[in-house]
CSV table of C-alpha atoms in Angstrom, one decimal:
chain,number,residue,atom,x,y,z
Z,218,UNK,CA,85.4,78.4,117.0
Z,219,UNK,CA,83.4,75.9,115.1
Z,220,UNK,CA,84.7,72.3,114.2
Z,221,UNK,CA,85.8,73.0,110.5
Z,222,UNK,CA,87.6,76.2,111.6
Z,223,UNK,CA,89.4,74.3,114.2
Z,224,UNK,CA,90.2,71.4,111.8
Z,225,UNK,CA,91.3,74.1,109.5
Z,226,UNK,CA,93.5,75.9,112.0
Z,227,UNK,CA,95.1,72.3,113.2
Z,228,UNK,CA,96.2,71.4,109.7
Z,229,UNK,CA,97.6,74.9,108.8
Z,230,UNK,CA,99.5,75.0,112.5
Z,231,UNK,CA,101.3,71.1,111.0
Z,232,UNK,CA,102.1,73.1,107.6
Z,233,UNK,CA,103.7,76.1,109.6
Z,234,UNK,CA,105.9,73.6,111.9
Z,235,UNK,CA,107.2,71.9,108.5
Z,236,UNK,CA,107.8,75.0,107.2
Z,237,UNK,CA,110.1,75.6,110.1
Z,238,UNK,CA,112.8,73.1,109.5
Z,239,UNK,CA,113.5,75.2,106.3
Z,240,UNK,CA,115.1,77.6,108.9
Z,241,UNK,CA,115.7,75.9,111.9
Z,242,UNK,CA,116.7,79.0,113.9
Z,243,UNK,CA,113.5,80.4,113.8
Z,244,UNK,CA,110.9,79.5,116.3
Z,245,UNK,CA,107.2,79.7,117.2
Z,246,UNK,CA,108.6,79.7,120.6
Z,247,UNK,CA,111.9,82.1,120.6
Z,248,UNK,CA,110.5,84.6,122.9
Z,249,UNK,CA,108.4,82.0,125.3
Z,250,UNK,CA,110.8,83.2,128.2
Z,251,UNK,CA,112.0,86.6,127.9
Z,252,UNK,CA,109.0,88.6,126.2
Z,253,UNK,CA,105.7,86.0,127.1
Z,254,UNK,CA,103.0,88.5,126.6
Z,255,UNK,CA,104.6,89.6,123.5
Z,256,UNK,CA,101.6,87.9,121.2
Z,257,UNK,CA,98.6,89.1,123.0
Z,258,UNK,CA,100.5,92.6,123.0
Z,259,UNK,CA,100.5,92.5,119.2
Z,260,UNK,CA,97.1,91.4,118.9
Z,261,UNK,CA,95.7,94.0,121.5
Z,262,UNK,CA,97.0,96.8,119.5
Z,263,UNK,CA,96.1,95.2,116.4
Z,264,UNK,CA,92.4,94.9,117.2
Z,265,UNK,CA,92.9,98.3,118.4
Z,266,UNK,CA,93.9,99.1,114.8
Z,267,UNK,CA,92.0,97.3,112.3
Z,268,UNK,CA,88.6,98.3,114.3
Z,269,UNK,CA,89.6,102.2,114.4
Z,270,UNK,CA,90.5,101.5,110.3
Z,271,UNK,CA,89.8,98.3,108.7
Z,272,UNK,CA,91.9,98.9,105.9
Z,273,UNK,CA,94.9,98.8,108.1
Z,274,UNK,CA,95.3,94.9,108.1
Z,275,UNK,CA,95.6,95.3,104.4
Z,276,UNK,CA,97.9,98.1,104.8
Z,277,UNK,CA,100.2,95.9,107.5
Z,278,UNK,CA,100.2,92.8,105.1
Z,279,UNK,CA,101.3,95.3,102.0
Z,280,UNK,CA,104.1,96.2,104.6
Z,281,UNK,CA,105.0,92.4,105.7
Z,282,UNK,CA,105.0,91.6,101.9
Z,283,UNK,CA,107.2,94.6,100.8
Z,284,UNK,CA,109.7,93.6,103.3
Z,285,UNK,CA,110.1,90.1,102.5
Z,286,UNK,CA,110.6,90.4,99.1
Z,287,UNK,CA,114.1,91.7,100.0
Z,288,UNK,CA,114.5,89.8,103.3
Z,289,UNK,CA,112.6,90.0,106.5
Z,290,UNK,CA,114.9,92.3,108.2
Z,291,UNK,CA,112.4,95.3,108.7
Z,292,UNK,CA,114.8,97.4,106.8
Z,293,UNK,CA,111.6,98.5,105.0
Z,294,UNK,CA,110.7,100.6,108.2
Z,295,UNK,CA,114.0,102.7,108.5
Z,296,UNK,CA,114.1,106.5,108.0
Z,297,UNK,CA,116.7,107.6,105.0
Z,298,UNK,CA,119.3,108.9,107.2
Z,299,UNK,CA,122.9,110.0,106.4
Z,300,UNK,CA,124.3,107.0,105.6
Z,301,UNK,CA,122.1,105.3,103.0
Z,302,UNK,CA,118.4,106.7,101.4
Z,303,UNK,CA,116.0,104.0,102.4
Z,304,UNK,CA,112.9,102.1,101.0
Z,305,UNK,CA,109.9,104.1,102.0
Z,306,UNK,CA,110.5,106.2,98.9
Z,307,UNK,CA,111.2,103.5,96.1
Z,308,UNK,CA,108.8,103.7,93.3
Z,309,UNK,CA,106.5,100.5,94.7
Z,310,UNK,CA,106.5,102.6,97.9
Z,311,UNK,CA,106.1,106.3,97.4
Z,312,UNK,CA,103.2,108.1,99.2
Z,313,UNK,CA,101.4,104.2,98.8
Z,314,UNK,CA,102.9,102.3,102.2
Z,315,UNK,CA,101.5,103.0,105.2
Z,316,UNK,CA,101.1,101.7,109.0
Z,317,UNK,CA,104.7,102.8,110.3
Z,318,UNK,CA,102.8,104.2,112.8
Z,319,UNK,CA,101.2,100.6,114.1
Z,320,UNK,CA,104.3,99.5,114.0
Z,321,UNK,CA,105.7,102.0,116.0
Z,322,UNK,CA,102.8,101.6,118.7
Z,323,UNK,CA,102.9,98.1,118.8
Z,324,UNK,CA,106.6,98.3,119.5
Z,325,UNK,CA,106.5,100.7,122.1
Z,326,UNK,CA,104.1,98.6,124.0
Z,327,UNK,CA,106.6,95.5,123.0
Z,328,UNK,CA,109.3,97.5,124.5
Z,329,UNK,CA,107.5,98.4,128.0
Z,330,UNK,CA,107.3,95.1,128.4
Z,331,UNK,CA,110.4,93.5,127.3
Z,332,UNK,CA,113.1,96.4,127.2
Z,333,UNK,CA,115.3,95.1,123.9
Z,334,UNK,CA,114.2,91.8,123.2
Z,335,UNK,CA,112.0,91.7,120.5
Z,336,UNK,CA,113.2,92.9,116.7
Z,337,UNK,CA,110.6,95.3,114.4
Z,338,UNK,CA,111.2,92.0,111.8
Z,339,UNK,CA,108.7,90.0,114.3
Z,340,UNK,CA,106.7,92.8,115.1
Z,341,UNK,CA,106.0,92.9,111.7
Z,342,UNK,CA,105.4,89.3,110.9
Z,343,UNK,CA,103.0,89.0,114.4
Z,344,UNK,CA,101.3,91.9,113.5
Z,345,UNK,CA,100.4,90.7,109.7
Z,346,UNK,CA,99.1,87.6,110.7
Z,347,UNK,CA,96.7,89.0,113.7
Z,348,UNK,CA,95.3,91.4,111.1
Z,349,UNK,CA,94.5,88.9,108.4
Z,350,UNK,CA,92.7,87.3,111.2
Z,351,UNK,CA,91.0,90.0,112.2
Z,352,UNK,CA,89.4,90.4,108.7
Z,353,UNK,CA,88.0,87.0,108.7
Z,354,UNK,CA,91.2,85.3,107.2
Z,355,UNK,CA,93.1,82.4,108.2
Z,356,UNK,CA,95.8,82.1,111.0
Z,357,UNK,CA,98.8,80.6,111.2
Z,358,UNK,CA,101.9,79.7,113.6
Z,359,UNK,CA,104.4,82.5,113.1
Z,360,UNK,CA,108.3,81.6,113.1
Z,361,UNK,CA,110.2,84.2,115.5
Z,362,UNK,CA,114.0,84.8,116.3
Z,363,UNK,CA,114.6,87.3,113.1
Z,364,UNK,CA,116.5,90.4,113.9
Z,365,UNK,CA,116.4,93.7,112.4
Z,366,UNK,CA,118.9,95.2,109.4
Z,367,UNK,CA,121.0,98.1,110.3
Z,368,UNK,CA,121.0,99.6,106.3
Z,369,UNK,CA,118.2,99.5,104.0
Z,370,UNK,CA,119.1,100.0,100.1
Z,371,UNK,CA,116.6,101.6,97.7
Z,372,UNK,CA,117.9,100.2,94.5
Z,373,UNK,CA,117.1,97.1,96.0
Z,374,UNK,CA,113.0,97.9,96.7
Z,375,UNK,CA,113.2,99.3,93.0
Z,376,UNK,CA,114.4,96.2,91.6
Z,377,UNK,CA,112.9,92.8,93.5
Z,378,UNK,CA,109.6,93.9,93.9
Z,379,UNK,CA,107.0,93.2,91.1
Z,380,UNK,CA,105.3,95.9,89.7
Z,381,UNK,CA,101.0,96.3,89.4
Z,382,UNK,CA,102.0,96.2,85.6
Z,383,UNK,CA,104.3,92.9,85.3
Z,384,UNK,CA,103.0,89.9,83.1
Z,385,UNK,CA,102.3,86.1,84.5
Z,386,UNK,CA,106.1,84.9,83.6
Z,387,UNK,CA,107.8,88.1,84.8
Z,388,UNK,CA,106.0,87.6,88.7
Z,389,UNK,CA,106.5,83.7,88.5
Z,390,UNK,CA,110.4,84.2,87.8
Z,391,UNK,CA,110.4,87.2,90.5
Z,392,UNK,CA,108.7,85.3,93.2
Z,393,UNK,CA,110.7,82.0,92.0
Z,394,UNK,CA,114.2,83.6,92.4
Z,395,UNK,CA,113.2,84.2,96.2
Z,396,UNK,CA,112.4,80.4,96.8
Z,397,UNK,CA,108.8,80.8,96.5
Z,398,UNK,CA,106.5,78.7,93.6
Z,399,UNK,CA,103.8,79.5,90.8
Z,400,UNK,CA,101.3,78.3,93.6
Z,401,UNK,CA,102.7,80.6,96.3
Z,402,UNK,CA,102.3,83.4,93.6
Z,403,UNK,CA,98.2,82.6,93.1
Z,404,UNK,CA,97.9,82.1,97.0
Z,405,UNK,CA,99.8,85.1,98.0
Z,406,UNK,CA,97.8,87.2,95.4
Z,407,UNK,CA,94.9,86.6,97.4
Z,408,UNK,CA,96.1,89.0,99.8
Z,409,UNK,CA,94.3,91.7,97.0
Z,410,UNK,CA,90.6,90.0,98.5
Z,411,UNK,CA,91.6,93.1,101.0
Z,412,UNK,CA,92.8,97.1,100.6
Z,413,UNK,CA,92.4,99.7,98.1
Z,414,UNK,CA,95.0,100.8,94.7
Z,415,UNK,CA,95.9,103.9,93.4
Z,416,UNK,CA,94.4,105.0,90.4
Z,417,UNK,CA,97.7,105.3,88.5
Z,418,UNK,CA,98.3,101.6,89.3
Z,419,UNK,CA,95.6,100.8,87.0
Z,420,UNK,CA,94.4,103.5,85.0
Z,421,UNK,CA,96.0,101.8,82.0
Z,422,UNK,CA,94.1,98.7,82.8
Z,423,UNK,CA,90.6,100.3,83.1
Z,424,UNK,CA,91.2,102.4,79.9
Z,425,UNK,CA,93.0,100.5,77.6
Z,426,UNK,CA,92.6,96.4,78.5
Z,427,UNK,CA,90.8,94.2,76.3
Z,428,UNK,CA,90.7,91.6,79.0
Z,429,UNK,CA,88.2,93.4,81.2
Z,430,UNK,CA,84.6,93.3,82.1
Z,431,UNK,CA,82.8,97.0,80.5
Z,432,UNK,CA,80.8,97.4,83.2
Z,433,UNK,CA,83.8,97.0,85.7
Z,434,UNK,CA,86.0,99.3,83.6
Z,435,UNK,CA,83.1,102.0,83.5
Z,436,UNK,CA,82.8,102.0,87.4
Z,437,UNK,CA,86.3,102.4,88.2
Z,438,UNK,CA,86.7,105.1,85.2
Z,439,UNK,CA,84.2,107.2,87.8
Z,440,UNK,CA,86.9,107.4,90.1
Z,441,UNK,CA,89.9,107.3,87.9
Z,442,UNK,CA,90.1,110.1,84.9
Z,443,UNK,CA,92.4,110.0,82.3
Z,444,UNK,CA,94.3,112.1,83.5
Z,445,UNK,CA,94.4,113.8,86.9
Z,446,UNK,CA,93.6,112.0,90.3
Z,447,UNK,CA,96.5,109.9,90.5
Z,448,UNK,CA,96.2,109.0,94.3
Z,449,UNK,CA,92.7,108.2,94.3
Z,450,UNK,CA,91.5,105.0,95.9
Z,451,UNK,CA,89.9,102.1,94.6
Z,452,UNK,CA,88.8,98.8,96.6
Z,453,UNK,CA,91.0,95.4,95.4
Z,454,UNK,CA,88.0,93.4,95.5
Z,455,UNK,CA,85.0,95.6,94.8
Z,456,UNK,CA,82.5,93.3,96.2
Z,457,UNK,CA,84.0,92.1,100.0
Z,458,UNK,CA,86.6,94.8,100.0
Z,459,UNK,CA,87.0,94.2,104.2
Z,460,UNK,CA,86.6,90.5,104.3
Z,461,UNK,CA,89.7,88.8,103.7
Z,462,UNK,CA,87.5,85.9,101.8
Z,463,UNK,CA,88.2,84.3,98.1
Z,464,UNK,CA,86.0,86.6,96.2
Z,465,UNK,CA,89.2,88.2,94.6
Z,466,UNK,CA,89.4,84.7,92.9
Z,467,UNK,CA,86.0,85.2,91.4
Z,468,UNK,CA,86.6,88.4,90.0
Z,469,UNK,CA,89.5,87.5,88.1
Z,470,UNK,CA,87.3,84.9,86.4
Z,471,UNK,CA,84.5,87.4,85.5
Z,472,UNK,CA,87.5,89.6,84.1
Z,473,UNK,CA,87.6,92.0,87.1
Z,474,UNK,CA,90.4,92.0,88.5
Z,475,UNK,CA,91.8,95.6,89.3
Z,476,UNK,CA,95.1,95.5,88.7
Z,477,UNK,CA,97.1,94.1,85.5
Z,478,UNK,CA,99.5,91.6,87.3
Z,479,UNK,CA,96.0,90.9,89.2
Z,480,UNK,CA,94.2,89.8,85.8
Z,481,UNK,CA,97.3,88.2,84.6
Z,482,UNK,CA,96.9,85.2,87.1
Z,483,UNK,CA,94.1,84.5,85.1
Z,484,UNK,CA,94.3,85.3,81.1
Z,485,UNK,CA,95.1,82.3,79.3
Z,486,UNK,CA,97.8,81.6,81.2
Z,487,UNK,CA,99.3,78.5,83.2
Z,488,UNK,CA,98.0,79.3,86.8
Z,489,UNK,CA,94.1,79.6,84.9
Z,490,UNK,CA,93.1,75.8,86.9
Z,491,UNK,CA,94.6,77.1,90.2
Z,492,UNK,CA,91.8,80.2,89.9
Z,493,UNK,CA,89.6,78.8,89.5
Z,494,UNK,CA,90.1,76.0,92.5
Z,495,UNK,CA,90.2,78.7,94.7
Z,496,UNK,CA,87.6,80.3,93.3
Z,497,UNK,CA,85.6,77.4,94.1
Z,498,UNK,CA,86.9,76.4,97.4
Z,499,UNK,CA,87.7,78.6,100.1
Z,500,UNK,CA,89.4,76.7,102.2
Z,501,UNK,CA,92.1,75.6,99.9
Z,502,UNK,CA,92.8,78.8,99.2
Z,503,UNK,CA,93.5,79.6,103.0
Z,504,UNK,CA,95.5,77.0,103.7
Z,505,UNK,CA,98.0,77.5,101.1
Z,506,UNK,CA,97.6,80.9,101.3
Z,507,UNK,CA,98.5,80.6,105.1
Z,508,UNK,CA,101.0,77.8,104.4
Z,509,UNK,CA,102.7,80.6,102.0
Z,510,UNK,CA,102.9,83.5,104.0
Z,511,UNK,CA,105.2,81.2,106.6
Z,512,UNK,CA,107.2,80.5,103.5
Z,513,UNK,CA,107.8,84.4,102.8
Z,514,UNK,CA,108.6,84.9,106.3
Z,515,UNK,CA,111.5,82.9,105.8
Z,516,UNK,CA,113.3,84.8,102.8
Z,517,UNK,CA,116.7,86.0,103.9
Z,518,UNK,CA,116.0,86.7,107.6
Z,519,UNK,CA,118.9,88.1,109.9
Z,520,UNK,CA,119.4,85.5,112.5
Z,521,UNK,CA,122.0,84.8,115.7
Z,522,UNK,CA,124.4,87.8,115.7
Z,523,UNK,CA,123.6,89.0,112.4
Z,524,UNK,CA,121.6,92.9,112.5
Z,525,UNK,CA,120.0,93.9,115.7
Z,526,UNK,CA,117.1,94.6,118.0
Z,527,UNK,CA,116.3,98.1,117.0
Z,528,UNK,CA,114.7,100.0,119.9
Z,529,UNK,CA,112.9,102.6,117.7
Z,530,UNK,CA,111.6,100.6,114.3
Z,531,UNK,CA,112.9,103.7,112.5
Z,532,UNK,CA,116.2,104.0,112.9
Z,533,UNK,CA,119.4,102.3,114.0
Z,534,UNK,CA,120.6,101.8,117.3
């Protein structure tokens, strides 16, 4: 690790240990005696992951970030059963989540270890954070002691998280009412320098915008009709789409950014200056971008007594 990466890691790990007094029963240590190996376990099959699919630390931070929004309980991963329909099939998550199935590795390898000990709601976080890093982004101390919902609620994912097609004050007052700031909004965002988009999450954008770059708009049109295609895949950030760098910054400057809430950050707007400093400087933009994912780890989690360890990330005990 070179000297500015190590600086860069040492100020990020103080952020994360402030951020931890917010919730004082989580803990980077929670699990130091009863699970030890449960990091590098997590990590292991993470590198296993992302090298087999890149795309998959994308597709594990979409997860992490779907989850918080209503609480990082893990109720995002349950089954519909008979007793409530779940979250996997809410509009933001229909046929668009995906890597249950790392999750469900990495917590049968979790479990061989350390039979009932470690909740899916970790899992998750631990396994967010070693994919970032695996991409080339930032890491970050990871709070742990949060357990894992017994109910999931649909409605819920339907109304608290933002949609591809929500304005600048609409995604400031969602991310606001869960404790998280205008800057944690442009830092999070970030998270789009990685992973691919639906067509019919921005096949108004590319068509109809005014606030795009032609040439961008024509490119994506290739791969997005006007009809037709729906499901078909288009990189966040067209020019580093596997490097979790600040290049999606730049592109919302030059006017290409995919989505519609993505362009929004930048249109005229009050978050334009914060853009464009991340645009400019990388390393700002990791460290709060790092400093705000321990701040959405800490939305609502089950703590104590409160949920369970779920043996099977699926369904209830």
């Amino acid at each position: 690790m070179s000297s500015i990466n190590k600086s860069f890691f040492v100020i990020v790990s103080m952020l994360s240990l402030l951020a931890f007094s917010s919730n004082a029963q989580l803990s980077p240590s929670f699990y130091a005696r009863t699970c030890p190996k449960l990091q590098s376990i997590v990590r292991t099959t993470m590198r296993q992951a992302v090298a087999t699919e890149p795309r998959m630390a994308a597709s594990i931070l979409r997860l992490f970030f779907h989850s918080c929004l209503q609480g990082c309980d893990a109720s995002i991963l349950l089954d519909d059963n008979a007793t409530f329909t779940g979250e996997k099939n809410a509009l933001p998550n229909i046929n668009s989540l995906r890597g249950f199935e790392v999750i469900d590795d990495i917590k049968t390898n979790v479990e061989a270890a350390c039979d009932a000990t470690v909740s899916c709601a970790d899992i998750l976080a631990l396994a967010t954070r070693d994919g970032v890093v695996r991409l080339g982004g930032p890491s970050w101390i990871v709070p742990l002691g949060r357990r894992d919902a017994r109910t999931a609620s649909q409605s819920a994912a339907n109304s608290q998280i933002p949609s591809p097609f929500s304005n600048l004050s609409t995604l400031i007052t969602a991310f606001g009412s869960k404790g998280l700031t205008a800057r944690d909004l442009i830092a999070l965002s970030g998270a789009h320098t990685i992973g691919q988009a639906q067509c019919q999450s921005f096949r108004n954008r590319i068509y109809n915008s005014t606030n795009i770059d032609p040439n961008f708009a024509t490119t994506r049109r290739a791969n997005c009709p006007i009809s037709g295609g729906n499901s078909n895949l288009a990189p966040l950030d067209l020019v580093t789409p596997t490097d979790f760098d600040n290049e999606y910054y730049t592109n919302l400057l030059n006017q290409r950014g995919l989505l519609h809430s993505d362009q929004e950050l930048f249109n005229g707007g009050s978050q334009d200056a914060l853009v464009r400093t991340y645009a400019a400087n990388t390393i700002t933009f990791l460290k709060d971008f790092a400093a705000a994912m321990v701040k959405m780890g800490n939305i609502s989690p089950l703590t104590g007594t409160n949920g369970e360890i779920r043996r099977n990330c699926r369904v209830v005990n």
